[in-house]
Amino acid sequence: MATGDIRVKICGLSEAAHVAAAVEAGAAYVGFVFFARSPRNVSIEQARGLAAGVPPGVAKVALTVNADDAALDEIVDRVPLDMLQLHGAESPARVAQVKARYGLPVMKAVGVAEADDLPALAEYGRVADQLLVDAKPPKGADLPGGNGLVFDWRLIAGRRWPVPWMLAGGLTPENVALAIQMTGARQVDVSSGVESAPGVKDAGLITAFIKAALA
């Protein structure tokens, strides 16, 4: 469990050793990606096995992208989860629908590249339990997140929303402390920033990232 008042999420985990490294280093959340086009995609059986090794007090999060009820039903029925992360173009109405259907907290990812993207955070903050403030993917990108991109943190410096929020987008062991300092984030999320290759996590980088965030 994370110490202090910074909470860290390690996302896109696919191996038990890396889940264990995240937990041991003090992660507050571990994330599993259910999106076929992602190099971090896991099967339901993989995720079920990985989730079984997560101790109580560390939140298990399923990341989905524009998933329909049938897909979410199967994930929620078969994987022990604490939260759903919606990382696609889901509308506020869809966020509310997912919350009501599954009775799990919902985190909505919102991409930010410029000031015009900020009103969406307030809109989703009225229906989601948490917000993930992420770098907006470039036009034509295959992935809605995990692209290793940083946005201008000054856009959100000192801002608050109706619900807790998490900073994502291009974070690494080298820049996470500065990101926290500049934005006032109390929660941070990393995926590609702790990998040696796309989809390949590195236990040493996971540990270094969490250490830097909690310092």
Tab-separated table of C-alpha atoms in Angstrom:
chain	number	residue	atom	x	y	z
A	1	MET	CA	0.000	0.000	0.000
A	2	ALA	CA	1.281	3.462	-0.811
A	3	THR	CA	2.603	5.475	2.076
A	4	GLY	CA	2.258	9.199	2.546
A	5	ASP	CA	-0.376	10.984	0.530
A	6	ILE	CA	0.731	10.097	-3.010
A	7	ARG	CA	-0.922	7.056	-4.546
A	8	VAL	CA	0.659	5.262	-7.497
A	9	LYS	CA	-0.995	3.114	-10.170
A	10	ILE	CA	1.079	0.732	-12.272
A	11	CYS	CA	-0.975	-0.073	-15.368
A	12	GLY	CA	-0.680	-2.623	-18.144
A	13	LEU	CA	0.668	-5.432	-15.984
A	14	SER	CA	0.804	-8.890	-17.535
A	15	GLU	CA	3.275	-10.907	-15.450
A	16	ALA	CA	3.030	-12.048	-11.834
A	17	ALA	CA	6.599	-10.944	-11.079
A	18	HIS	CA	5.795	-7.381	-12.117
A	19	VAL	CA	2.573	-7.332	-10.103
A	20	ALA	CA	4.622	-8.467	-7.118
A	21	ALA	CA	7.251	-5.768	-7.765
A	22	ALA	CA	4.553	-3.092	-7.897
A	23	VAL	CA	2.921	-4.290	-4.685
A	24	GLU	CA	6.235	-4.634	-2.855
A	25	ALA	CA	7.325	-1.127	-3.860
A	26	GLY	CA	4.099	0.401	-2.545
A	27	ALA	CA	1.658	0.724	-5.446
A	28	ALA	CA	-1.884	1.623	-4.427
A	29	TYR	CA	-3.396	0.358	-7.697
A	30	VAL	CA	-2.507	-2.277	-10.294
A	31	GLY	CA	-4.089	-2.131	-13.743
A	32	PHE	CA	-4.906	-4.809	-16.295
A	33	VAL	CA	-5.606	-3.851	-19.915
A	34	PHE	CA	-8.444	-5.465	-21.859
A	35	PHE	CA	-7.940	-3.965	-25.312
A	36	ALA	CA	-6.859	-6.224	-28.155
A	37	ARG	CA	-4.789	-3.602	-30.002
A	38	SER	CA	-2.634	-2.836	-26.965
A	39	PRO	CA	0.722	-4.563	-26.465
A	40	ARG	CA	-0.356	-4.764	-22.809
A	41	ASN	CA	-3.569	-6.658	-23.513
A	42	VAL	CA	-4.294	-9.627	-21.239
A	43	SER	CA	-6.858	-12.394	-21.481
A	44	ILE	CA	-9.510	-12.784	-18.825
A	45	GLU	CA	-7.770	-15.923	-17.572
A	46	GLN	CA	-4.427	-14.105	-17.342
A	47	ALA	CA	-5.999	-11.227	-15.441
A	48	ARG	CA	-7.825	-13.594	-13.117
A	49	GLY	CA	-4.553	-15.284	-12.192
A	50	LEU	CA	-2.722	-11.999	-11.750
A	51	ALA	CA	-5.500	-10.517	-9.616
A	52	ALA	CA	-5.407	-13.530	-7.318
A	53	GLY	CA	-1.904	-12.528	-6.265
A	54	VAL	CA	-2.812	-8.962	-5.285
A	55	PRO	CA	-3.151	-8.482	-1.514
A	56	PRO	CA	-6.093	-6.680	0.086
A	57	GLY	CA	-5.644	-2.910	0.155
A	58	VAL	CA	-4.193	-2.692	-3.370
A	59	ALA	CA	-6.932	-1.821	-5.864
A	60	LYS	CA	-7.283	-4.032	-8.934
A	61	VAL	CA	-8.343	-1.982	-11.963
A	62	ALA	CA	-9.618	-3.185	-15.352
A	63	LEU	CA	-8.880	-0.811	-18.234
A	64	THR	CA	-11.356	-1.098	-21.109
A	65	VAL	CA	-11.916	0.927	-24.282
A	66	ASN	CA	-15.491	1.442	-25.501
A	67	ALA	CA	-16.406	-2.005	-24.173
A	68	ASP	CA	-20.011	-3.132	-24.479
A	69	ASP	CA	-22.045	-4.726	-21.687
A	70	ALA	CA	-21.275	-8.264	-22.866
A	71	ALA	CA	-17.526	-7.685	-22.635
A	72	LEU	CA	-17.771	-5.943	-19.275
A	73	ASP	CA	-20.096	-8.636	-17.917
A	74	GLU	CA	-17.495	-11.305	-18.643
A	75	ILE	CA	-14.619	-9.311	-17.154
A	76	VAL	CA	-16.493	-8.404	-13.975
A	77	ASP	CA	-17.923	-11.915	-13.542
A	78	ARG	CA	-14.566	-13.672	-13.863
A	79	VAL	CA	-11.913	-11.273	-12.546
A	80	PRO	CA	-11.986	-10.006	-8.941
A	81	LEU	CA	-11.875	-6.232	-9.413
A	82	ASP	CA	-12.088	-3.071	-7.342
A	83	MET	CA	-12.522	-0.511	-10.137
A	84	LEU	CA	-13.323	-0.112	-13.830
A	85	GLN	CA	-11.304	2.341	-15.937
A	86	LEU	CA	-13.019	3.586	-19.090
A	87	HIS	CA	-10.372	4.752	-21.524
A	88	GLY	CA	-12.299	5.272	-24.744
A	89	ALA	CA	-14.901	7.713	-26.049
A	90	GLU	CA	-17.522	6.701	-23.482
A	91	SER	CA	-20.066	9.478	-22.886
A	92	PRO	CA	-20.976	10.742	-19.414
A	93	ALA	CA	-24.241	8.833	-19.786
A	94	ARG	CA	-22.315	5.628	-20.492
A	95	VAL	CA	-20.108	6.211	-17.438
A	96	ALA	CA	-23.214	6.536	-15.271
A	97	GLN	CA	-24.712	3.418	-16.864
A	98	VAL	CA	-21.573	1.345	-16.154
A	99	LYS	CA	-21.490	2.538	-12.546
A	100	ALA	CA	-25.121	1.566	-12.029
A	101	ARG	CA	-24.808	-1.821	-13.760
A	102	TYR	CA	-21.745	-3.144	-11.944
A	103	GLY	CA	-21.699	-1.364	-8.598
A	104	LEU	CA	-17.967	-0.738	-8.926
A	105	PRO	CA	-16.195	2.626	-8.800
A	106	VAL	CA	-15.514	3.962	-12.296
A	107	MET	CA	-12.485	5.982	-13.348
A	108	LYS	CA	-12.862	7.910	-16.619
A	109	ALA	CA	-9.802	8.821	-18.647
A	110	VAL	CA	-9.880	12.233	-20.323
A	111	GLY	CA	-7.214	13.258	-22.822
A	112	VAL	CA	-5.713	16.730	-22.491
A	113	ALA	CA	-3.638	18.597	-25.072
A	114	GLU	CA	-4.885	22.189	-24.738
A	115	ALA	CA	-7.142	24.363	-22.595
A	116	ASP	CA	-10.202	23.481	-24.695
A	117	ASP	CA	-9.964	19.911	-23.394
A	118	LEU	CA	-10.415	20.904	-19.750
A	119	PRO	CA	-14.223	21.386	-19.619
A	120	ALA	CA	-14.671	17.662	-20.279
A	121	LEU	CA	-12.973	16.939	-16.965
A	122	ALA	CA	-15.636	18.852	-15.063
A	123	GLU	CA	-18.356	17.141	-17.083
A	124	TYR	CA	-17.079	13.633	-16.407
A	125	GLY	CA	-16.305	14.583	-12.805
A	126	ARG	CA	-20.040	14.804	-12.205
A	127	VAL	CA	-20.592	11.118	-13.016
A	128	ALA	CA	-17.273	9.264	-12.520
A	129	ASP	CA	-15.797	8.288	-9.156
A	130	GLN	CA	-12.317	9.301	-10.295
A	131	LEU	CA	-10.713	11.044	-13.279
A	132	LEU	CA	-7.567	10.028	-15.113
A	133	VAL	CA	-6.042	13.156	-16.653
A	134	ASP	CA	-4.025	11.757	-19.546
A	135	ALA	CA	-2.150	13.097	-22.549
A	136	LYS	CA	-4.450	13.227	-25.557
A	137	PRO	CA	-3.313	10.715	-28.179
A	138	PRO	CA	-2.203	12.115	-31.541
A	139	LYS	CA	-4.709	11.934	-34.388
A	140	GLY	CA	-4.678	8.524	-35.980
A	141	ALA	CA	-3.004	6.847	-32.987
A	142	ASP	CA	-3.767	3.159	-32.521
A	143	LEU	CA	-3.947	3.464	-28.742
A	144	PRO	CA	-5.992	5.860	-26.578
A	145	GLY	CA	-3.278	5.786	-23.914
A	146	GLY	CA	0.109	4.279	-23.151
A	147	ASN	CA	1.746	6.338	-25.875
A	148	GLY	CA	4.439	7.817	-23.662
A	149	LEU	CA	3.312	11.375	-24.374
A	150	VAL	CA	3.478	14.268	-21.918
A	151	PHE	CA	1.055	17.199	-22.060
A	152	ASP	CA	1.682	20.712	-20.752
A	153	TRP	CA	1.241	20.240	-17.002
A	154	ARG	CA	0.750	23.982	-16.532
A	155	LEU	CA	-2.747	23.519	-18.014
A	156	ILE	CA	-3.935	21.751	-14.867
A	157	ALA	CA	-1.633	23.245	-12.224
A	158	GLY	CA	-3.616	23.871	-9.058
A	159	ARG	CA	-6.939	22.798	-10.584
A	160	ARG	CA	-9.429	20.647	-8.728
A	161	TRP	CA	-12.428	18.620	-9.803
A	162	PRO	CA	-15.425	17.191	-7.932
A	163	VAL	CA	-13.756	13.791	-7.543
A	164	PRO	CA	-10.214	12.486	-6.954
A	165	TRP	CA	-7.996	12.550	-10.022
A	166	MET	CA	-4.880	10.836	-11.261
A	167	LEU	CA	-2.164	12.222	-13.548
A	168	ALA	CA	-0.996	10.118	-16.488
A	169	GLY	CA	0.814	10.578	-19.771
A	170	GLY	CA	4.514	10.099	-20.366
A	171	LEU	CA	5.469	9.802	-16.697
A	172	THR	CA	8.815	8.169	-15.904
A	173	PRO	CA	11.013	7.643	-12.837
A	174	GLU	CA	12.923	10.749	-13.955
A	175	ASN	CA	10.003	13.179	-14.292
A	176	VAL	CA	7.304	11.984	-11.892
A	177	ALA	CA	8.503	14.075	-8.945
A	178	LEU	CA	8.467	17.231	-11.092
A	179	ALA	CA	5.027	16.327	-12.452
A	180	ILE	CA	3.658	16.015	-8.918
A	181	GLN	CA	5.286	19.303	-7.927
A	182	MET	CA	3.946	21.191	-10.959
A	183	THR	CA	0.390	19.864	-10.977
A	184	GLY	CA	-0.368	19.158	-7.340
A	185	ALA	CA	-1.409	15.621	-8.290
A	186	ARG	CA	-1.885	13.271	-5.353
A	187	GLN	CA	-2.202	10.231	-7.616
A	188	VAL	CA	-0.079	9.209	-10.615
A	189	ASP	CA	-0.388	6.475	-13.239
A	190	VAL	CA	2.333	4.906	-15.363
A	191	SER	CA	2.456	2.235	-18.044
A	192	SER	CA	4.969	2.731	-20.865
A	193	GLY	CA	7.287	4.719	-18.578
A	194	VAL	CA	8.266	1.554	-16.660
A	195	GLU	CA	8.868	-0.654	-19.693
A	196	SER	CA	12.004	-1.853	-21.473
A	197	ALA	CA	9.960	-2.382	-24.686
A	198	PRO	CA	6.276	-1.861	-25.552
A	199	GLY	CA	4.280	-4.085	-23.217
A	200	VAL	CA	7.376	-5.410	-21.418
A	201	LYS	CA	7.483	-4.143	-17.848
A	202	ASP	CA	10.775	-3.737	-15.968
A	203	ALA	CA	10.738	-4.487	-12.239
A	204	GLY	CA	13.615	-2.109	-11.602
A	205	LEU	CA	11.829	0.759	-13.341
A	206	ILE	CA	8.591	0.002	-11.465
A	207	THR	CA	10.450	0.211	-8.156
A	208	ALA	CA	12.303	3.378	-9.198
A	209	PHE	CA	9.087	5.067	-10.327
A	210	ILE	CA	7.219	4.366	-7.112
A	211	LYS	CA	10.214	5.404	-5.008
A	212	ALA	CA	10.484	8.701	-6.907
A	213	ALA	CA	6.745	9.383	-6.631
A	214	LEU	CA	6.612	8.688	-2.899
A	215	ALA	CA	9.827	10.533	-2.044
